Amino acid sequence: MPTLRTLPLSAATREDHLARLRATSPEAPLDILIVGGGSTGVGAAFDAATRGLDVGIVEARDWASGTSSRSSRLMHGGLRYLEMLDVKLVYEALRERDLLLTQTAPHLVRPLRFVFPFFHKVIDRGFIGAGVTMYDAMQSLGRRRAMGAHRHLSRRSMAATFPSLDDEKIVGAVEYADAQFDDARLAMMLVRSAVDHGAVAANYTAVTGYLRGDDGRVQGVRVREESSGEEFDVHARAVILAGGVWTQEQQELAEADGGLEVLASKGAHIIVPRDRIRADAATGVITKTEKSVLFLIPWDEYWVIGTTDTPWAEDVAHPAATADDIDYILEHANAVLKEDLTRDDVIATYAGLRPLLQPVAGSDGASTKISREHTVTEVAPGLTAVAGGKWTT
Ligand SMILES: Cc1cc2nc3c(=O)[nH]c(=O)nc-3n(C[C@H](O)[C@H](O)[C@H](O)COP(=O)(O)OP(=O)(O)OC[C@H]3O[C@@H](n4cnc5c(N)ncnc54)[C@H](O)[C@@H]3O)c2cc1C
């Protein structure tokens, strides 16, 4: 199995890689050029490089500066997808989580236990308990389990594990195992590892156009190196667009006929000091909201609490939490806490954008596979877009 390595990406390496991108030509193209250095792009670069392909990756800003450094940082199967009976997705995500935890990146992914509080003794213990039992069982289907089993907590043992939970309203809980990771750091590790396996990588290098051959096939990109403003062509046999919420903008730049329509949905988080919520060192909370779930996640000296799901029509490069987002998160966190958090406790916020994808009307539906996992579509001959899904997968 390919492993992650820590080759430094110095300024000198970047200069060397820009020179190698500049040196490509129609006669000597890369096998693959990847546009976008988020989890999708760096993951694709690592995968392609470890298969021996000649691969290049360019990122307009810094590595993982888009959604990939603005996630909830959970390496998880997604318990809530079981409610939608998306068993395959959860199974795959749990397998990826355990591979990252035990083999690929054990130094960057760490176990984290969650309590799921019950408000109704019989219904919640039956319904949520059954979901967690299934989640747990799927971790040991055909392989050795990487994490401990779930356990049911009485009101009293829940209060001992998590003193800040409101034990007047909450009648008990189930505690289960998942994992957390540093998203930006894992992206850096993936791009360094891809480089160590031979990939050519340049950040602050934005795609400004797409090169077409006489047959109309995409055969590379035009890029702008952002510190000098220099523009040059990079030639490649195939281009992968890993542009997240920028996917539609890039398709338009490529003058693609079909592809994906992309709407941005914002997820915000608030950060509060660790001492505002008392709990066991490595235990978070998951609680249901009207639309989805809310997580209270321990993170060093802080708690990260989120997330939301609202449309975002402003600049996709700068998503931000609004006062309404903060109040929504506080309201749902306070529904499980003994002592209310207030706006004064919030020391920071951040927000990320999920691309909501659907095929452009009139495009060839047969070339598009849309699912909650991710979407792969051939946008134009030689140009394939990959978007959506989760960091974990
Ligand atoms: C609020 C929120 C919480 C989440 N929490 C979790 C979680 O806990 N666990 C989990 O597994 N998943 C989570 N996800 C999902 C996960 O974060 C995403 O699936 C993942 O980060 C998407 O990565 P990406 O590479 O597709 O997109 P991005 O990270 O957005 O990458 C796209 C990149 O393309 C670059 N780009 C754009 N235009 C150009 C150009 N012209 N030239 C070159 N580069 C360009 C951008 O700068 C950007 O870096 C969460 C998502 C959100 C929104």
Short mmCIF file of C-alpha atoms and ligand atoms in Angstrom, two decimals:
data_model
loop_
_atom_site.label_atom_id
_atom_site.label_comp_id
_atom_site.label_asym_id
_atom_site.label_seq_id
_atom_site.Cartn_x
_atom_site.Cartn_y
_atom_site.Cartn_z
CA MET A 1 0.00 0.00 0.00
CA PRO A 2 1.40 3.50 -0.86
CA THR A 3 2.36 5.43 2.25
CA LEU A 4 2.36 9.12 3.14
CA ARG A 5 5.79 10.72 3.32
CA THR A 6 6.98 14.14 4.44
CA LEU A 7 9.04 15.55 1.59
CA PRO A 8 9.33 19.32 2.17
CA LEU A 9 7.72 21.63 -0.37
CA SER A 10 10.24 24.46 -0.36
CA ALA A 11 10.31 27.61 -2.50
CA ALA A 12 13.13 25.99 -4.51
CA THR A 13 10.99 22.86 -5.14
CA ARG A 14 8.13 25.08 -6.31
CA GLU A 15 10.41 26.94 -8.76
CA ASP A 16 11.68 23.61 -10.07
CA HIS A 17 8.12 22.32 -10.49
CA LEU A 18 6.97 25.50 -12.28
CA ALA A 19 9.90 25.01 -14.68
CA ARG A 20 8.81 21.38 -15.28
CA LEU A 21 5.22 22.50 -15.98
CA ARG A 22 6.53 25.19 -18.37
CA ALA A 23 8.65 22.56 -20.16
CA THR A 24 5.64 20.41 -21.14
CA SER A 25 4.72 20.55 -24.84
CA PRO A 26 2.21 18.89 -27.22
CA GLU A 27 4.95 16.33 -27.95
CA ALA A 28 5.89 15.84 -24.28
CA PRO A 29 2.67 16.25 -22.26
CA LEU A 30 1.93 15.13 -18.72
CA ASP A 31 -0.34 12.07 -18.45
CA ILE A 32 -2.73 14.00 -16.18
CA LEU A 33 -3.03 17.61 -15.03
CA ILE A 34 -5.23 18.21 -11.98
CA VAL A 35 -6.91 21.58 -11.37
CA GLY A 36 -7.55 22.35 -7.67
CA GLY A 37 -5.55 21.45 -4.57
CA GLY A 38 -8.32 20.50 -2.12
CA SER A 39 -8.88 16.96 -0.80
CA THR A 40 -10.21 15.75 -4.17
CA GLY A 41 -7.29 17.15 -6.17
CA VAL A 42 -4.47 16.15 -3.81
CA GLY A 43 -6.06 12.71 -3.33
CA ALA A 44 -6.24 12.23 -7.12
CA ALA A 45 -2.63 13.43 -7.50
CA PHE A 46 -1.42 10.99 -4.83
CA ASP A 47 -3.39 8.12 -6.38
CA ALA A 48 -2.18 8.86 -9.92
CA ALA A 49 1.46 9.34 -8.88
CA THR A 50 1.53 6.06 -6.95
CA ARG A 51 0.28 4.30 -10.12
CA GLY A 52 3.35 5.57 -11.95
CA LEU A 53 1.54 8.21 -14.00
CA ASP A 54 3.21 11.47 -14.92
CA VAL A 55 0.96 13.87 -12.99
CA GLY A 56 0.85 17.60 -12.33
CA ILE A 57 -1.41 19.56 -9.95
CA VAL A 58 -2.03 23.33 -9.80
CA GLU A 59 -3.89 25.26 -7.10
CA ALA A 60 -5.00 28.89 -7.49
CA ARG A 61 -4.40 29.82 -3.84
CA ASP A 62 -2.80 27.70 -1.10
CA TRP A 63 -3.30 23.95 -0.70
CA ALA A 64 -6.67 23.19 0.93
CA SER A 65 -7.61 26.88 1.10
CA GLY A 66 -11.15 26.06 -0.15
CA THR A 67 -13.64 23.76 1.58
CA SER A 68 -10.91 21.28 2.50
CA SER A 69 -9.61 23.39 5.42
CA ARG A 70 -13.11 24.41 6.56
CA SER A 71 -14.69 21.05 7.39
CA SER A 72 -15.84 19.65 10.75
CA ARG A 73 -12.58 17.62 10.66
CA LEU A 74 -14.34 14.34 11.33
CA MET A 75 -13.01 11.21 9.75
CA HIS A 76 -16.29 9.37 9.95
CA GLY A 77 -18.82 7.08 8.34
CA GLY A 78 -21.64 9.61 8.72
CA LEU A 79 -24.08 8.12 11.21
CA ARG A 80 -26.89 10.32 9.84
CA TYR A 81 -26.73 8.63 6.41
CA LEU A 82 -27.99 5.44 8.08
CA GLU A 83 -31.28 7.26 8.75
CA MET A 84 -31.51 7.67 4.96
CA LEU A 85 -30.62 3.97 4.62
CA ASP A 86 -27.49 4.84 2.61
CA VAL A 87 -25.75 1.75 3.93
CA LYS A 88 -23.21 1.48 1.10
CA LEU A 89 -21.95 5.04 1.62
CA VAL A 90 -21.55 4.52 5.39
CA TYR A 91 -19.79 1.18 4.89
CA GLU A 92 -17.31 2.71 2.43
CA ALA A 93 -16.65 5.75 4.62
CA LEU A 94 -16.06 3.56 7.70
CA ARG A 95 -13.59 1.45 5.72
CA GLU A 96 -11.72 4.59 4.58
CA ARG A 97 -11.76 5.99 8.12
CA ASP A 98 -10.21 2.81 9.51
CA LEU A 99 -7.59 2.60 6.75
CA LEU A 100 -6.52 6.20 7.44
CA LEU A 101 -6.57 5.62 11.20
CA THR A 102 -4.55 2.40 11.19
CA GLN A 103 -2.40 2.43 8.04
CA THR A 104 -2.31 5.50 5.79
CA ALA A 105 -2.19 8.38 8.28
CA PRO A 106 -2.25 7.13 11.90
CA HIS A 107 -0.19 10.19 12.89
CA LEU A 108 -2.90 12.58 11.62
CA VAL A 109 -6.15 10.79 12.45
CA ARG A 110 -7.11 10.13 16.05
CA PRO A 111 -10.00 8.30 17.70
CA LEU A 112 -12.77 10.40 19.19
CA ARG A 113 -15.80 9.10 21.08
CA PHE A 114 -19.22 10.77 20.74
CA VAL A 115 -22.23 10.72 23.02
CA PHE A 116 -25.65 10.86 21.39
CA PRO A 117 -28.08 12.11 24.09
CA PHE A 118 -31.62 10.73 24.49
CA PHE A 119 -34.58 12.98 25.30
CA HIS A 120 -37.18 10.18 25.22
CA LYS A 121 -36.12 7.09 27.12
CA VAL A 122 -37.82 4.35 25.12
CA ILE A 123 -38.10 5.83 21.60
CA ASP A 124 -34.58 7.32 21.44
CA ARG A 125 -32.87 4.37 23.08
CA GLY A 126 -34.62 2.09 20.59
CA PHE A 127 -34.20 4.20 17.44
CA ILE A 128 -30.79 5.86 17.97
CA GLY A 129 -29.50 2.75 19.77
CA ALA A 130 -30.41 0.61 16.74
CA GLY A 131 -28.66 3.04 14.37
CA VAL A 132 -25.46 3.06 16.44
CA THR A 133 -25.54 -0.74 16.76
CA MET A 134 -25.74 -1.00 12.98
CA TYR A 135 -22.95 1.62 12.54
CA ASP A 136 -20.78 -0.41 14.90
CA ALA A 137 -21.58 -3.74 13.27
CA MET A 138 -20.57 -2.35 9.86
CA GLN A 139 -17.07 -1.63 11.20
CA SER A 140 -16.41 -5.30 11.74
CA LEU A 141 -17.95 -6.69 8.53
CA GLY A 142 -15.19 -8.78 6.96
CA ARG A 143 -12.29 -7.04 8.76
CA ARG A 144 -10.77 -6.50 12.16
CA ARG A 145 -12.43 -3.55 13.92
CA ALA A 146 -10.18 -0.55 14.45
CA MET A 147 -12.15 1.05 17.28
CA GLY A 148 -14.00 0.05 20.46
CA ALA A 149 -17.70 -0.87 20.53
CA HIS A 150 -20.52 1.49 21.55
CA ARG A 151 -22.02 1.45 25.04
CA HIS A 152 -25.29 2.66 26.50
CA LEU A 153 -25.10 5.23 29.30
CA SER A 154 -27.63 5.77 32.05
CA ARG A 155 -28.46 9.33 33.03
CA ARG A 156 -25.97 9.06 35.90
CA SER A 157 -23.04 7.63 33.88
CA MET A 158 -23.71 10.17 31.12
CA ALA A 159 -23.42 12.96 33.72
CA ALA A 160 -20.10 11.47 34.89
CA THR A 161 -18.69 11.27 31.33
CA PHE A 162 -20.07 14.61 30.23
CA PRO A 163 -20.90 16.84 33.24
CA SER A 164 -21.99 19.77 31.05
CA LEU A 165 -24.88 17.87 29.43
CA ASP A 166 -28.25 18.87 30.81
CA ASP A 167 -29.25 15.83 32.88
CA GLU A 168 -32.63 17.33 33.72
CA LYS A 169 -33.74 17.12 30.08
CA ILE A 170 -31.50 14.30 28.88
CA VAL A 171 -32.47 10.86 30.13
CA GLY A 172 -29.45 8.84 28.93
CA ALA A 173 -27.17 8.44 25.92
CA VAL A 174 -25.29 6.05 23.72
CA GLU A 175 -21.53 6.52 23.31
CA TYR A 176 -19.78 5.35 20.13
CA ALA A 177 -16.39 5.62 18.46
CA ASP A 178 -15.38 7.77 15.47
CA ALA A 179 -12.28 9.79 14.54
CA GLN A 180 -11.05 13.33 13.89
CA PHE A 181 -8.20 14.80 11.85
CA ASP A 182 -6.52 18.06 10.87
CA ASP A 183 -7.93 18.61 7.38
CA ALA A 184 -5.40 21.18 6.08
CA ARG A 185 -2.51 19.13 7.43
CA LEU A 186 -3.67 15.91 5.79
CA ALA A 187 -4.00 17.79 2.48
CA MET A 188 -0.41 19.05 2.84
CA MET A 189 0.75 15.53 3.64
CA LEU A 190 -1.03 14.15 0.57
CA VAL A 191 0.47 16.71 -1.79
CA ARG A 192 3.96 16.19 -0.34
CA SER A 193 3.53 12.43 -0.68
CA ALA A 194 2.33 12.83 -4.28
CA VAL A 195 5.48 14.91 -4.98
CA ASP A 196 7.60 12.26 -3.30
CA HIS A 197 6.11 9.76 -5.77
CA GLY A 198 7.03 12.00 -8.72
CA ALA A 199 4.11 14.45 -9.07
CA VAL A 200 4.75 18.07 -10.10
CA ALA A 201 2.87 20.53 -7.84
CA ALA A 202 2.45 24.31 -7.86
CA ASN A 203 0.27 26.38 -5.55
CA TYR A 204 -0.66 30.03 -6.27
CA THR A 205 -0.92 28.96 -9.91
CA ALA A 206 -4.42 29.55 -11.30
CA VAL A 207 -5.94 28.04 -14.42
CA THR A 208 -7.05 30.87 -16.73
CA GLY A 209 -7.96 28.85 -19.84
CA TYR A 210 -8.17 25.40 -21.41
CA LEU A 211 -6.15 24.25 -24.45
CA ARG A 212 -8.05 22.40 -27.18
CA GLY A 213 -6.57 20.21 -29.92
CA ASP A 214 -7.77 20.27 -33.56
CA ASP A 215 -10.23 17.50 -32.65
CA GLY A 216 -11.73 19.68 -29.88
CA ARG A 217 -10.23 17.56 -27.11
CA VAL A 218 -8.91 19.37 -24.00
CA GLN A 219 -5.14 18.94 -24.10
CA GLY A 220 -3.98 21.04 -21.19
CA VAL A 221 -4.49 24.40 -19.49
CA ARG A 222 -3.18 27.94 -19.48
CA VAL A 223 -2.03 29.02 -16.02
CA ARG A 224 -1.06 32.26 -14.30
CA GLU A 225 1.68 32.15 -11.65
CA GLU A 226 0.18 34.55 -9.11
CA SER A 227 3.33 36.19 -7.65
CA SER A 228 4.78 37.24 -11.05
CA GLY A 229 1.62 37.30 -13.18
CA GLU A 230 3.45 35.18 -15.78
CA GLU A 231 1.15 33.07 -17.96
CA PHE A 232 2.15 29.84 -19.72
CA ASP A 233 0.63 26.63 -21.14
CA VAL A 234 0.75 23.23 -19.47
CA HIS A 235 0.15 20.29 -21.83
CA ALA A 236 -1.49 17.07 -20.66
CA ARG A 237 -3.20 14.03 -22.20
CA ALA A 238 -6.10 14.45 -19.78
CA VAL A 239 -7.26 17.13 -17.34
CA ILE A 240 -9.11 16.46 -14.08
CA LEU A 241 -11.13 19.34 -12.67
CA ALA A 242 -11.23 19.06 -8.86
CA GLY A 243 -12.63 22.55 -8.38
CA GLY A 244 -15.27 22.09 -5.63
CA VAL A 245 -17.62 25.09 -5.72
CA TRP A 246 -15.52 26.56 -8.58
CA THR A 247 -16.44 23.62 -10.87
CA GLN A 248 -19.11 25.45 -12.90
CA GLU A 249 -16.91 28.54 -13.36
CA GLN A 250 -14.10 26.32 -14.72
CA GLN A 251 -16.48 24.42 -17.02
CA GLU A 252 -17.58 27.75 -18.47
CA LEU A 253 -13.94 28.77 -18.93
CA ALA A 254 -13.42 25.50 -20.81
CA GLU A 255 -16.51 26.32 -22.94
CA ALA A 256 -17.91 22.90 -22.09
CA ASP A 257 -21.38 22.14 -23.49
CA GLY A 258 -22.52 19.98 -20.58
CA GLY A 259 -21.25 19.31 -17.10
CA LEU A 260 -22.58 20.30 -13.71
CA GLU A 261 -24.69 23.09 -12.34
CA VAL A 262 -23.21 24.02 -8.97
CA LEU A 263 -24.94 25.79 -6.11
CA ALA A 264 -23.01 26.54 -2.94
CA SER A 265 -24.42 25.53 0.44
CA LYS A 266 -22.69 27.03 3.46
CA GLY A 267 -21.78 25.16 6.64
CA ALA A 268 -20.67 27.39 9.55
CA HIS A 269 -18.89 26.51 12.81
CA ILE A 270 -18.33 28.48 16.00
CA ILE A 271 -15.35 28.09 18.34
CA VAL A 272 -15.64 28.45 22.11
CA PRO A 273 -12.99 28.00 24.84
CA ARG A 274 -12.58 24.45 26.14
CA ASP A 275 -13.44 25.36 29.75
CA ARG A 276 -16.96 26.49 28.76
CA ILE A 277 -18.01 22.84 28.34
CA ARG A 278 -16.88 20.15 30.79
CA ALA A 279 -16.38 16.65 29.40
CA ASP A 280 -14.00 13.70 29.18
CA ALA A 281 -10.88 14.62 27.20
CA ALA A 282 -11.75 12.75 24.00
CA THR A 283 -15.55 12.87 23.90
CA GLY A 284 -17.75 14.96 21.64
CA VAL A 285 -21.52 15.28 21.31
CA ILE A 286 -23.78 14.63 18.33
CA THR A 287 -27.37 15.84 18.51
CA LYS A 288 -30.22 15.96 16.01
CA THR A 289 -31.46 19.22 14.50
CA GLU A 290 -34.54 19.76 12.28
CA LYS A 291 -32.45 19.35 9.12
CA SER A 292 -29.47 17.28 10.09
CA VAL A 293 -27.17 16.92 13.12
CA LEU A 294 -25.01 19.27 15.20
CA PHE A 295 -21.58 18.27 16.53
CA LEU A 296 -19.77 19.61 19.61
CA ILE A 297 -16.17 18.59 18.93
CA PRO A 298 -13.19 18.95 21.28
CA TRP A 299 -10.21 20.53 19.49
CA ASP A 300 -7.09 21.32 21.54
CA GLU A 301 -8.00 24.21 23.85
CA TYR A 302 -11.36 24.76 22.15
CA TRP A 303 -14.71 23.33 21.15
CA VAL A 304 -15.69 23.45 17.48
CA ILE A 305 -19.49 23.46 17.17
CA GLY A 306 -21.44 23.11 13.92
CA THR A 307 -22.67 22.94 11.35
CA THR A 308 -25.39 24.69 9.33
CA ASP A 309 -26.77 24.26 5.81
CA THR A 310 -27.87 27.46 4.04
CA PRO A 311 -27.52 28.74 0.45
CA TRP A 312 -24.53 31.04 -0.24
CA ALA A 313 -24.74 33.42 -3.21
CA GLU A 314 -21.77 35.70 -2.34
CA ASP A 315 -18.08 35.31 -3.27
CA VAL A 316 -17.26 31.58 -3.01
CA ALA A 317 -13.66 32.41 -2.06
CA HIS A 318 -14.77 34.04 1.19
CA PRO A 319 -17.68 32.26 2.89
CA ALA A 320 -18.46 33.68 6.34
CA ALA A 321 -20.73 32.88 9.28
CA THR A 322 -23.58 35.37 9.81
CA ALA A 323 -25.17 36.43 13.10
CA ASP A 324 -28.09 34.09 12.23
CA ASP A 325 -25.68 31.16 11.80
CA ILE A 326 -24.13 31.86 15.20
CA ASP A 327 -27.54 32.11 16.90
CA TYR A 328 -28.73 28.88 15.22
CA ILE A 329 -25.66 26.97 16.42
CA LEU A 330 -25.91 28.43 19.94
CA GLU A 331 -29.61 27.54 20.16
CA HIS A 332 -29.03 23.90 19.18
CA ALA A 333 -25.94 23.52 21.39
CA ASN A 334 -27.83 25.02 24.34
CA ALA A 335 -30.62 22.47 23.83
CA VAL A 336 -28.23 19.82 25.24
CA LEU A 337 -26.09 21.89 27.64
CA LYS A 338 -26.69 22.59 31.32
CA GLU A 339 -25.30 26.14 31.15
CA ASP A 340 -26.15 28.22 28.08
CA LEU A 341 -23.40 29.44 25.78
CA THR A 342 -23.81 33.05 24.64
CA ARG A 343 -22.39 35.16 21.82
CA ASP A 344 -19.77 36.38 24.32
CA ASP A 345 -18.34 32.85 24.47
CA VAL A 346 -17.72 32.73 20.71
CA ILE A 347 -14.06 33.51 20.04
CA ALA A 348 -14.03 32.66 16.30
CA THR A 349 -16.13 31.33 13.46
CA TYR A 350 -15.40 29.74 10.10
CA ALA A 351 -17.49 28.53 7.19
CA GLY A 352 -17.08 26.18 4.23
CA LEU A 353 -19.08 25.56 1.07
CA ARG A 354 -20.57 22.26 -0.12
CA PRO A 355 -21.12 22.09 -3.86
CA LEU A 356 -24.72 21.07 -4.56
CA LEU A 357 -24.51 19.47 -7.97
CA GLN A 358 -26.83 18.54 -10.79
CA PRO A 359 -26.27 17.94 -14.50
CA VAL A 360 -26.65 21.02 -16.72
CA ALA A 361 -29.97 20.74 -18.57
CA GLY A 362 -29.45 19.11 -21.96
CA SER A 363 -26.09 17.56 -21.09
CA ASP A 364 -25.48 13.87 -21.61
CA GLY A 365 -26.84 12.29 -18.42
CA ALA A 366 -25.17 9.00 -19.28
CA SER A 367 -21.71 10.45 -18.63
CA THR A 368 -22.69 11.69 -15.18
CA LYS A 369 -22.81 9.68 -11.98
CA ILE A 370 -24.30 11.73 -9.17
CA SER A 371 -24.48 10.38 -5.63
CA ARG A 372 -23.91 11.52 -2.08
CA GLU A 373 -20.41 10.05 -2.36
CA HIS A 374 -19.09 12.24 -5.18
CA THR A 375 -19.88 13.08 -8.79
CA VAL A 376 -17.74 12.22 -11.79
CA THR A 377 -18.65 13.70 -15.14
CA GLU A 378 -16.88 14.10 -18.46
CA VAL A 379 -17.44 17.83 -18.95
CA ALA A 380 -15.76 17.90 -22.39
CA PRO A 381 -13.57 15.40 -24.25
CA GLY A 382 -10.35 15.16 -22.22
CA LEU A 383 -11.76 17.10 -19.24
CA THR A 384 -13.31 15.18 -16.32
CA ALA A 385 -14.82 16.90 -13.27
CA VAL A 386 -14.86 15.23 -9.83
CA ALA A 387 -16.82 17.05 -7.12
CA GLY A 388 -18.85 16.61 -3.95
CA GLY A 389 -18.55 13.80 -1.44
CA LYS A 390 -16.62 13.84 1.81
CA TRP A 391 -13.03 14.31 2.95
CA THR A 392 -13.16 10.83 4.47
CA THR A 393 -13.87 9.16 1.16
C1 LIG B 1 -19.11 22.77 6.61
C2 LIG B 1 -18.56 21.49 6.06
C3 LIG B 1 -18.15 20.50 6.94
C4 LIG B 1 -17.63 19.30 6.45
N1 LIG B 1 -17.21 18.37 7.35
C5 LIG B 1 -16.69 17.20 6.90
C6 LIG B 1 -16.21 16.25 7.82
O1 LIG B 1 -16.22 16.46 9.03
N2 LIG B 1 -15.72 15.09 7.32
C7 LIG B 1 -15.67 14.82 5.97
O2 LIG B 1 -15.23 13.73 5.61
N3 LIG B 1 -16.09 15.73 5.07
C8 LIG B 1 -16.60 16.92 5.50
N4 LIG B 1 -17.01 17.87 4.61
C9 LIG B 1 -16.85 17.62 3.19
C10 LIG B 1 -15.41 17.93 2.73
O3 LIG B 1 -14.89 19.06 3.39
C11 LIG B 1 -15.40 18.15 1.23
O4 LIG B 1 -15.92 17.00 0.61
C12 LIG B 1 -14.00 18.37 0.66
O5 LIG B 1 -13.26 19.30 1.39
C13 LIG B 1 -14.14 18.85 -0.79
O6 LIG B 1 -12.85 19.02 -1.33
P1 LIG B 1 -12.64 19.50 -2.82
O7 LIG B 1 -11.20 19.27 -3.13
O8 LIG B 1 -13.63 18.83 -3.72
O9 LIG B 1 -13.01 21.06 -2.84
P2 LIG B 1 -12.12 22.30 -2.32
O10 LIG B 1 -11.41 21.98 -1.08
O11 LIG B 1 -12.99 23.49 -2.31
O12 LIG B 1 -11.00 22.44 -3.46
C14 LIG B 1 -11.20 23.09 -4.69
C15 LIG B 1 -9.91 23.87 -4.97
O13 LIG B 1 -9.93 24.34 -6.31
C16 LIG B 1 -9.17 25.54 -6.32
N5 LIG B 1 -9.41 26.31 -7.54
C17 LIG B 1 -10.52 27.01 -7.87
N6 LIG B 1 -10.35 27.63 -9.05
C18 LIG B 1 -9.12 27.29 -9.50
C19 LIG B 1 -8.36 27.63 -10.65
N7 LIG B 1 -8.84 28.46 -11.59
N8 LIG B 1 -7.10 27.11 -10.79
C20 LIG B 1 -6.58 26.28 -9.84
N9 LIG B 1 -7.26 25.95 -8.71
C21 LIG B 1 -8.52 26.44 -8.54
C22 LIG B 1 -9.65 26.26 -5.06
O14 LIG B 1 -8.77 27.29 -4.64
C23 LIG B 1 -9.77 25.09 -4.08
O15 LIG B 1 -8.61 24.96 -3.26
C24 LIG B 1 -17.53 19.09 5.06
C25 LIG B 1 -17.93 20.09 4.17
C26 LIG B 1 -18.44 21.29 4.66
C27 LIG B 1 -18.84 22.36 3.71
#
